[in-house]
PDB file of C-alpha atoms in Angstrom:
ATOM      1  CA  MET A  16      16.548  23.076  -1.121  1.00 40.00           C
ATOM      2  CA  VAL A  17      14.096  20.861   0.927  1.00 39.00           C
ATOM      3  CA  THR A  18      16.022  20.482   4.491  1.00 48.00           C
ATOM      4  CA  LEU A  19      15.789  17.456   7.178  1.00 39.00           C
ATOM      5  CA  GLU A  20      13.131  19.793   9.542  1.00 53.00           C
ATOM      6  CA  MET A  21      10.968  20.662   6.335  1.00 49.00           C
ATOM      7  CA  SER A  22      10.871  16.987   5.406  1.00 51.00           C
ATOM      8  CA  ARG A  23       9.618  16.067   8.796  1.00 64.00           C
ATOM      9  CA  THR A  24       7.165  18.452   8.813  1.00 79.00           C
ATOM     10  CA  ILE A  25       5.928  16.802   5.438  1.00 82.00           C
ATOM     11  CA  LEU A  26       5.936  13.602   6.468  1.00 87.00           C
ATOM     12  CA  THR A  27       3.997  14.546   9.899  1.00 91.00           C
ATOM     13  CA  ALA A  28       1.416  16.300   7.627  1.00 93.00           C
ATOM     14  CA  HIS A  29       1.312  13.450   5.677  1.00 93.00           C
ATOM     15  CA  LEU A  30       0.541  11.024   8.492  1.00 96.00           C
ATOM     16  CA  ASP A  31      -2.003  13.691  10.094  1.00 95.00           C
ATOM     17  CA  GLU A  32      -3.946  13.429   6.706  1.00 95.00           C
ATOM     18  CA  ALA A  33      -3.868   9.388   6.759  1.00 96.00           C
ATOM     19  CA  LEU A  34      -5.352   9.101  10.309  1.00 97.00           C
ATOM     20  CA  GLU A  35      -8.088  10.760   8.798  1.00 95.00           C
ATOM     21  CA  GLN A  36      -9.110   8.379   6.344  1.00 94.00           C
ATOM     22  CA  GLY A  37     -10.834   5.784   7.987  1.00 94.00           C
ATOM     23  CA  ILE A  38      -8.796   2.951   7.386  1.00 95.00           C
ATOM     24  CA  CYS A  39      -5.211   2.088   8.512  1.00 97.00           C
ATOM     25  CA  PRO A  40      -2.707   5.015   8.064  1.00 97.00           C
ATOM     26  CA  ILE A  41       0.326   2.818   6.751  1.00 97.00           C
ATOM     27  CA  CYS A  42      -2.015   1.082   4.171  1.00 96.00           C
ATOM     28  CA  TYR A  43      -3.435   4.438   3.285  1.00 96.00           C
ATOM     29  CA  LEU A  44       0.071   6.229   2.762  1.00 96.00           C
ATOM     30  CA  THR A  45       1.720   2.817   0.833  1.00 96.00           C
ATOM     31  CA  SER A  46      -1.035   2.961  -1.447  1.00 95.00           C
ATOM     32  CA  GLU A  47      -0.685   6.542  -2.079  1.00 94.00           C
ATOM     33  CA  ALA A  48       3.054   6.258  -2.657  1.00 95.00           C
ATOM     34  CA  GLU A  49       2.362   3.301  -4.902  1.00 95.00           C
ATOM     35  CA  TYR A  50      -0.305   5.090  -7.066  1.00 94.00           C
ATOM     36  CA  ARG A  51       2.071   7.981  -7.320  1.00 93.00           C
ATOM     37  CA  TYR A  52       5.099   5.981  -8.643  1.00 93.00           C
ATOM     38  CA  LEU A  53       3.134   4.431 -11.086  1.00 93.00           C
ATOM     39  CA  ASP A  54       1.172   7.064 -12.377  1.00 92.00           C
ATOM     40  CA  THR A  55       4.115   9.250 -12.731  1.00 91.00           C
ATOM     41  CA  LEU A  56       5.711   6.534 -14.436  1.00 90.00           C
ATOM     42  CA  LEU A  57       3.160   5.999 -17.070  1.00 89.00           C
ATOM     43  CA  TYR A  58       2.360   9.629 -17.580  1.00 85.00           C
ATOM     44  CA  GLU A  59       5.772  11.521 -16.936  1.00 84.00           C
ATOM     45  CA  LYS A  60       9.033   9.215 -17.013  1.00 84.00           C
ATOM     46  CA  MET A  61       8.364   6.798 -19.818  1.00 78.00           C
ATOM     47  CA  ASN A  62      11.575   6.951 -21.462  1.00 78.00           C
ATOM     48  CA  ASN A  63      13.487   8.022 -18.195  1.00 81.00           C
ATOM     49  CA  GLY A  64      16.925   6.095 -18.024  1.00 81.00           C
ATOM     50  CA  ALA A  65      17.349   5.220 -14.282  1.00 85.00           C
ATOM     51  CA  ILE A  66      13.686   3.996 -14.199  1.00 84.00           C
ATOM     52  CA  ARG A  67      14.111   1.923 -17.206  1.00 83.00           C
ATOM     53  CA  ALA A  68      17.547   0.365 -16.108  1.00 84.00           C
ATOM     54  CA  ALA A  69      15.656  -0.585 -12.927  1.00 85.00           C
ATOM     55  CA  LEU A  70      12.930  -2.288 -14.857  1.00 87.00           C
ATOM     56  CA  ALA A  71      15.509  -4.043 -16.801  1.00 85.00           C
ATOM     57  CA  ARG A  72      17.113  -5.353 -13.810  1.00 87.00           C
ATOM     58  CA  SER A  73      14.050  -6.498 -12.083  1.00 88.00           C
ATOM     59  CA  ARG A  74      12.527  -8.040 -15.304  1.00 88.00           C
ATOM     60  CA  GLY A  75       9.340  -5.499 -15.162  1.00 89.00           C
ATOM     61  CA  PHE A  76       6.776  -5.264 -12.227  1.00 91.00           C
ATOM     62  CA  CYS A  77       5.527  -8.276  -9.907  1.00 92.00           C
ATOM     63  CA  ARG A  78       2.243  -9.681 -10.988  1.00 93.00           C
ATOM     64  CA  TYR A  79       0.021  -7.339  -8.970  1.00 93.00           C
ATOM     65  CA  HIS A  80       1.879  -4.312 -10.072  1.00 94.00           C
ATOM     66  CA  THR A  81       2.053  -4.816 -13.580  1.00 91.00           C
ATOM     67  CA  TYR A  82      -2.245  -5.568 -13.456  1.00 91.00           C
ATOM     68  CA  ARG A  83      -1.927  -2.342 -11.168  1.00 92.00           C
ATOM     69  CA  LEU A  84      -0.453  -0.334 -13.598  1.00 90.00           C
ATOM     70  CA  ILE A  85      -3.091  -1.434 -16.210  1.00 89.00           C
ATOM     71  CA  GLU A  86      -5.812  -0.181 -13.922  1.00 88.00           C
ATOM     72  CA  ILE A  87      -3.976   3.218 -13.107  1.00 88.00           C
ATOM     73  CA  GLY A  88      -3.370   4.018 -16.394  1.00 84.00           C
ATOM     74  CA  GLY A  89      -6.768   3.327 -17.594  1.00 74.00           C
ATOM     75  CA  TYR A  90      -7.773   3.520 -21.262  1.00 72.00           C
ATOM     76  CA  GLY A  91      -5.014   4.171 -23.882  1.00 75.00           C
ATOM     77  CA  THR A  92      -2.377   2.001 -21.573  1.00 82.00           C
ATOM     78  CA  ASN A  93      -1.779  -0.263 -24.238  1.00 86.00           C
ATOM     79  CA  VAL A  94       0.807   1.925 -26.339  1.00 86.00           C
ATOM     80  CA  LYS A  95       2.481   2.623 -23.202  1.00 85.00           C
ATOM     81  CA  LEU A  96       3.092  -0.866 -22.094  1.00 87.00           C
ATOM     82  CA  ALA A  97       4.373  -1.909 -25.362  1.00 88.00           C
ATOM     83  CA  ILE A  98       7.217   1.275 -25.162  1.00 85.00           C
ATOM     84  CA  LEU A  99       7.698   0.085 -21.857  1.00 86.00           C
ATOM     85  CA  TYR A 100       8.042  -3.652 -22.111  1.00 88.00           C
ATOM     86  CA  LYS A 101       9.458  -3.987 -25.746  1.00 87.00           C
ATOM     87  CA  ASP A 102      13.413  -3.344 -24.222  1.00 84.00           C
ATOM     88  CA  LEU A 103      12.623  -5.928 -21.593  1.00 87.00           C
ATOM     89  CA  VAL A 104      11.416  -8.875 -24.061  1.00 89.00           C
ATOM     90  CA  HIS A 105      14.506  -8.207 -26.252  1.00 86.00           C
ATOM     91  CA  ALA A 106      16.425  -8.558 -23.181  1.00 83.00           C
ATOM     92  CA  MET A 107      14.505 -11.641 -22.137  1.00 84.00           C
ATOM     93  CA  ALA A 108      14.585 -13.239 -25.408  1.00 88.00           C
ATOM     94  CA  ASP A 109      18.653 -12.987 -25.301  1.00 83.00           C
ATOM     95  CA  GLU A 110      18.808 -14.434 -21.987  1.00 81.00           C
ATOM     96  CA  VAL A 111      16.573 -17.609 -22.857  1.00 84.00           C
ATOM     97  CA  ASN A 112      18.801 -17.671 -26.098  1.00 85.00           C
ATOM     98  CA  ALA A 113      22.052 -18.194 -23.945  1.00 80.00           C
ATOM     99  CA  LEU A 114      20.578 -20.640 -22.025  1.00 80.00           C
ATOM    100  CA  LYS A 115      22.417 -24.053 -21.997  1.00 75.00           C
ATOM    101  CA  GLU A 116      20.482 -26.719 -23.056  1.00 67.00           C
ATOM    102  CA  ARG A 117      21.388 -29.262 -20.146  1.00 58.00           C
ATOM    103  CA  GLY A 118      20.842 -28.550 -16.752  1.00 58.00           C
ATOM    104  CA  SER A 119      20.444 -24.411 -16.481  1.00 57.00           C
ATOM    105  CA  GLN A 120      17.608 -22.636 -14.901  1.00 61.00           C
ATOM    106  CA  GLY A 121      18.802 -18.973 -15.844  1.00 58.00           C
ATOM    107  CA  GLN A 122      19.555 -16.497 -13.592  1.00 65.00           C
ATOM    108  CA  GLU A 123      17.186 -14.549 -10.871  1.00 68.00           C
ATOM    109  CA  ALA A 124      16.217 -11.042 -11.487  1.00 65.00           C
ATOM    110  CA  GLN A 125      19.104  -8.793 -10.031  1.00 71.00           C
ATOM    111  CA  GLU A 126      16.179  -6.661  -8.246  1.00 78.00           C
ATOM    112  CA  GLY A 127      12.911  -6.936  -6.590  1.00 88.00           C
ATOM    113  CA  CYS A 128      10.153  -5.113  -8.215  1.00 93.00           C
ATOM    114  CA  PRO A 129      10.469  -1.515  -7.968  1.00 92.00           C
ATOM    115  CA  ALA A 130       7.008  -0.695  -7.174  1.00 94.00           C
ATOM    116  CA  CYS A 131       7.221  -3.108  -4.249  1.00 95.00           C
ATOM    117  CA  ARG A 132      10.598  -1.369  -3.079  1.00 95.00           C
ATOM    118  CA  ILE A 133       8.376   2.067  -3.116  1.00 95.00           C
ATOM    119  CA  VAL A 134       5.654   0.324  -0.975  1.00 95.00           C
ATOM    120  CA  ALA A 135       8.199  -1.119   1.565  1.00 96.00           C
ATOM    121  CA  ASP A 136      10.443   2.092   2.091  1.00 96.00           C
ATOM    122  CA  THR A 137       7.011   3.904   2.365  1.00 96.00           C
ATOM    123  CA  GLU A 138       6.077   1.401   5.009  1.00 96.00           C
ATOM    124  CA  ARG A 139       9.364   2.061   6.969  1.00 96.00           C
ATOM    125  CA  THR A 140       9.380   5.962   6.653  1.00 96.00           C
ATOM    126  CA  HIS A 141       5.789   6.318   8.133  1.00 97.00           C
ATOM    127  CA  ALA A 142       6.565   3.560  10.782  1.00 97.00           C
ATOM    128  CA  HIS A 143       8.867   5.721  12.156  1.00 96.00           C
ATOM    129  CA  VAL A 144       6.930   8.844  11.937  1.00 96.00           C
ATOM    130  CA  LEU A 145       4.245   7.226  13.753  1.00 97.00           C
ATOM    131  CA  LEU A 146       6.173   5.856  16.360  1.00 97.00           C
ATOM    132  CA  ALA A 147       7.623   9.006  16.941  1.00 95.00           C
ATOM    133  CA  SER A 148       4.478  10.743  16.884  1.00 95.00           C
ATOM    134  CA  LEU A 149       3.344   8.390  19.618  1.00 96.00           C
ATOM    135  CA  ARG A 150       5.411   9.584  22.239  1.00 95.00           C
ATOM    136  CA  TYR A 151       3.777  12.674  22.684  1.00 95.00           C
ATOM    137  CA  GLU A 152      -0.147  12.684  24.465  1.00 95.00           C
ATOM    138  CA  GLU A 153      -1.283  14.587  21.220  1.00 95.00           C
ATOM    139  CA  GLY A 154       0.113  12.246  18.474  1.00 95.00           C
ATOM    140  CA  ARG A 155      -1.699   9.471  20.532  1.00 97.00           C
ATOM    141  CA  GLU A 156      -4.787  11.016  20.817  1.00 97.00           C
ATOM    142  CA  ALA A 157      -4.796  11.804  17.259  1.00 96.00           C
ATOM    143  CA  TYR A 158      -3.873   7.961  16.887  1.00 98.00           C
ATOM    144  CA  GLN A 159      -7.181   7.130  19.194  1.00 98.00           C
ATOM    145  CA  ARG A 160      -9.039   9.196  17.169  1.00 97.00           C
ATOM    146  CA  SER A 161      -8.344   7.112  13.676  1.00 97.00           C
ATOM    147  CA  PHE A 162      -9.175   3.546  12.575  1.00 97.00           C
ATOM    148  CA  GLY A 163      -5.636   2.186  14.107  1.00 97.00           C
ATOM    149  CA  LEU A 164      -3.768   0.163  12.503  1.00 98.00           C
ATOM    150  CA  CYS A 165      -4.248  -3.251  10.390  1.00 97.00           C
ATOM    151  CA  MET A 166      -3.201  -6.488  11.973  1.00 98.00           C
ATOM    152  CA  PRO A 167      -0.433  -6.714   9.618  1.00 96.00           C
ATOM    153  CA  HIS A 168       1.008  -2.907  10.344  1.00 97.00           C
ATOM    154  CA  PHE A 169       0.265  -3.862  13.779  1.00 98.00           C
ATOM    155  CA  PHE A 170       2.595  -6.501  14.406  1.00 97.00           C
ATOM    156  CA  GLY A 171       5.167  -5.099  12.105  1.00 96.00           C
ATOM    157  CA  ILE A 172       5.371  -1.519  14.397  1.00 98.00           C
ATOM    158  CA  TYR A 173       4.692  -2.968  17.695  1.00 97.00           C
ATOM    159  CA  GLY A 174       7.783  -5.189  17.089  1.00 96.00           C
ATOM    160  CA  ALA A 175       9.845  -2.068  16.326  1.00 96.00           C
ATOM    161  CA  ALA A 176       8.563   0.209  19.212  1.00 97.00           C
ATOM    162  CA  PRO A 177      10.067   1.031  22.489  1.00 95.00           C
ATOM    163  CA  ARG A 178       8.495  -0.522  25.459  1.00 94.00           C
ATOM    164  CA  GLU A 179       6.334   2.467  26.758  1.00 93.00           C
ATOM    165  CA  THR A 180       4.766   2.929  23.231  1.00 97.00           C
ATOM    166  CA  ARG A 181       4.473  -0.875  23.199  1.00 97.00           C
ATOM    167  CA  ALA A 182       2.066  -0.982  26.213  1.00 97.00           C
ATOM    168  CA  PHE A 183       0.004   1.911  24.677  1.00 98.00           C
ATOM    169  CA  LEU A 184      -0.188   0.107  21.114  1.00 98.00           C
ATOM    170  CA  LYS A 185      -1.207  -3.085  22.564  1.00 98.00           C
ATOM    171  CA  GLU A 186      -3.813  -1.941  24.667  1.00 98.00           C
ATOM    172  CA  ASP A 187      -5.232   0.608  22.263  1.00 98.00           C
ATOM    173  CA  GLN A 188      -5.318  -2.504  19.954  1.00 98.00           C
ATOM    174  CA  ARG A 189      -6.997  -4.925  22.447  1.00 98.00           C
ATOM    175  CA  ALA A 190      -9.932  -2.511  23.115  1.00 98.00           C
ATOM    176  CA  ARG A 191     -10.340  -1.657  19.311  1.00 97.00           C
ATOM    177  CA  LEU A 192     -10.556  -5.601  18.781  1.00 98.00           C
ATOM    178  CA  GLU A 193     -12.996  -6.249  21.456  1.00 98.00           C
ATOM    179  CA  ALA A 194     -15.251  -3.773  20.904  1.00 97.00           C
ATOM    180  CA  LEU A 195     -14.996  -4.741  17.102  1.00 96.00           C
ATOM    181  CA  ALA A 196     -15.842  -8.298  18.078  1.00 96.00           C
ATOM    182  CA  ASP A 197     -18.998  -6.520  20.035  1.00 96.00           C
ATOM    183  CA  ASP A 198     -20.124  -4.960  16.687  1.00 94.00           C
ATOM    184  CA  LEU A 199     -19.814  -8.096  14.607  1.00 96.00           C
ATOM    185  CA  GLY A 200     -22.028  -9.753  17.247  1.00 95.00           C
ATOM    186  CA  GLU A 201     -24.597  -7.188  17.088  1.00 93.00           C
ATOM    187  CA  PHE A 202     -24.357  -7.260  13.497  1.00 93.00           C
ATOM    188  CA  ILE A 203     -24.924 -11.021  13.009  1.00 93.00           C
ATOM    189  CA  ARG A 204     -28.101 -10.730  15.654  1.00 91.00           C
ATOM    190  CA  LYS A 205     -29.784  -7.826  13.584  1.00 89.00           C
ATOM    191  CA  SER A 206     -29.029 -10.063  10.537  1.00 90.00           C
ATOM    192  CA  VAL A 207     -31.040 -13.016  11.928  1.00 89.00           C
ATOM    193  CA  VAL A 208     -33.745 -10.795  13.783  1.00 85.00           C
ATOM    194  CA  LYS A 209     -34.477  -8.368  10.945  1.00 77.00           C
ATOM    195  CA  ASP A 210     -36.517  -6.329  13.193  1.00 80.00           C
ATOM    196  CA  GLU A 211     -33.947  -3.777  14.253  1.00 83.00           C
ATOM    197  CA  ALA A 212     -32.618  -1.187  12.333  1.00 87.00           C
ATOM    198  CA  PHE A 213     -28.836  -1.406  12.113  1.00 86.00           C
ATOM    199  CA  GLY A 214     -26.746   1.106  13.808  1.00 86.00           C
ATOM    200  CA  ALA A 215     -22.682   1.708  14.381  1.00 87.00           C
ATOM    201  CA  GLU A 216     -22.597  -2.295  13.543  1.00 86.00           C
ATOM    202  CA  ARG A 217     -23.773  -2.055  10.327  1.00 87.00           C
ATOM    203  CA  ASP A 218     -20.259  -1.598   8.813  1.00 91.00           C
ATOM    204  CA  ALA A 219     -19.003  -4.214  11.205  1.00 93.00           C
ATOM    205  CA  TRP A 220     -18.033  -6.491   8.311  1.00 93.00           C
ATOM    206  CA  GLN A 221     -16.194  -4.292   6.020  1.00 92.00           C
ATOM    207  CA  ARG A 222     -14.383  -3.180   9.514  1.00 94.00           C
ATOM    208  CA  VAL A 223     -13.060  -6.546  10.086  1.00 95.00           C
ATOM    209  CA  ILE A 224     -11.788  -7.066   6.418  1.00 95.00           C
ATOM    210  CA  HIS A 225      -9.835  -3.966   6.660  1.00 95.00           C
ATOM    211  CA  GLN A 226      -8.632  -4.725  10.206  1.00 96.00           C
ATOM    212  CA  TYR A 227      -7.662  -8.238   9.194  1.00 95.00           C
ATOM    213  CA  ALA A 228      -6.355  -8.040   5.352  1.00 93.00           C
ATOM    214  CA  GLY A 229      -5.293  -4.262   5.462  1.00 93.00           C
ATOM    215  CA  THR A 230      -6.693  -2.151   2.605  1.00 90.00           C
ATOM    216  CA  PRO A 231      -5.130  -3.035  -0.830  1.00 83.00           C
ATOM    217  CA  GLY A 232      -4.033   0.091  -3.348  1.00 79.00           C
ATOM    218  CA  GLU A 233      -6.937  -0.303  -5.816  1.00 74.00           C
ATOM    219  CA  MET A 234      -9.701   0.176  -2.785  1.00 74.00           C
ATOM    220  CA  VAL A 235      -7.594   3.479  -1.720  1.00 74.00           C
ATOM    221  CA  ARG A 236      -7.002   5.623  -4.915  1.00 63.00           C
ATOM    222  CA  LYS A 237      -8.996   4.593  -7.750  1.00 57.00           C
ATOM    223  CA  PRO A 238      -7.908   5.723 -11.250  1.00 51.00           C
ATOM    224  CA  ALA A 239      -8.259   9.558 -11.690  1.00 50.00           C
ATOM    225  CA  ARG A 240      -7.769   9.953 -15.460  1.00 48.00           C
ATOM    226  CA  ASP A 241      -9.782   7.329 -16.512  1.00 45.00           C
ATOM    227  CA  GLN A 242     -12.300   4.769 -14.992  1.00 45.00           C
ATOM    228  CA  HIS A 243     -11.834   2.262 -18.157  1.00 40.00           C
ATOM    229  CA  PRO A 244      -8.444   0.055 -17.778  1.00 41.00           C
ATOM    230  CA  HIS A 245      -8.453  -1.379 -20.623  1.00 40.00           C
ATOM    231  CA  LEU A 246      -5.695  -2.822 -23.185  1.00 38.00           C
ATOM    232  CA  THR A 247      -7.659  -2.399 -26.053  1.00 37.00           C
ATOM    233  CA  ARG A 248      -8.221   0.968 -27.952  1.00 31.00           C
TER     234      ARG A 248
END
């Protein structure tokens, strides 16, 4: 049986790992959770009744997670997708058949995309874990050694932080952005001059994308089983 204290230890270990990845730790953790959910669905829980019921209520996955499912599944996913969606198509056909000819737009899905819910739950959980760690000097030092938060996750976590932690996050993010602006300027200068070797600023153009847009799942975790996400045999 996993106790509350064990759960906290596991979550802290996950955060420690995420802080070492060179990207926003919340982006990393949500992408890992997204990958595990979709990978487990494809390879272990295709016939899980609870998951199939959730997919029926949500009318399948959102557009992004439908194609992420294909990417993670790789070669041979075609049959699994056919199995997964067969019942959904029958249900949708019944729903369409029940529509009135005049003035009916049908009903909204009962629930949102289940993979999106996994991502949202993971964001909330690890935001709390991060904020708890930032109450301590050791946690702040580990955070300062990391990439820090992307802007979308920074604003969300900053808004939920207590005053003292807000002051730390604000000063830390300000310093990171100023350093990034300097690196971008140096990258531009050396790109124009072309007679100086690039230094630490060589990847500034990549870092600014991760900083402003975050890091999507497909850039964090590539399919491990097969690198050919085709729908054909």
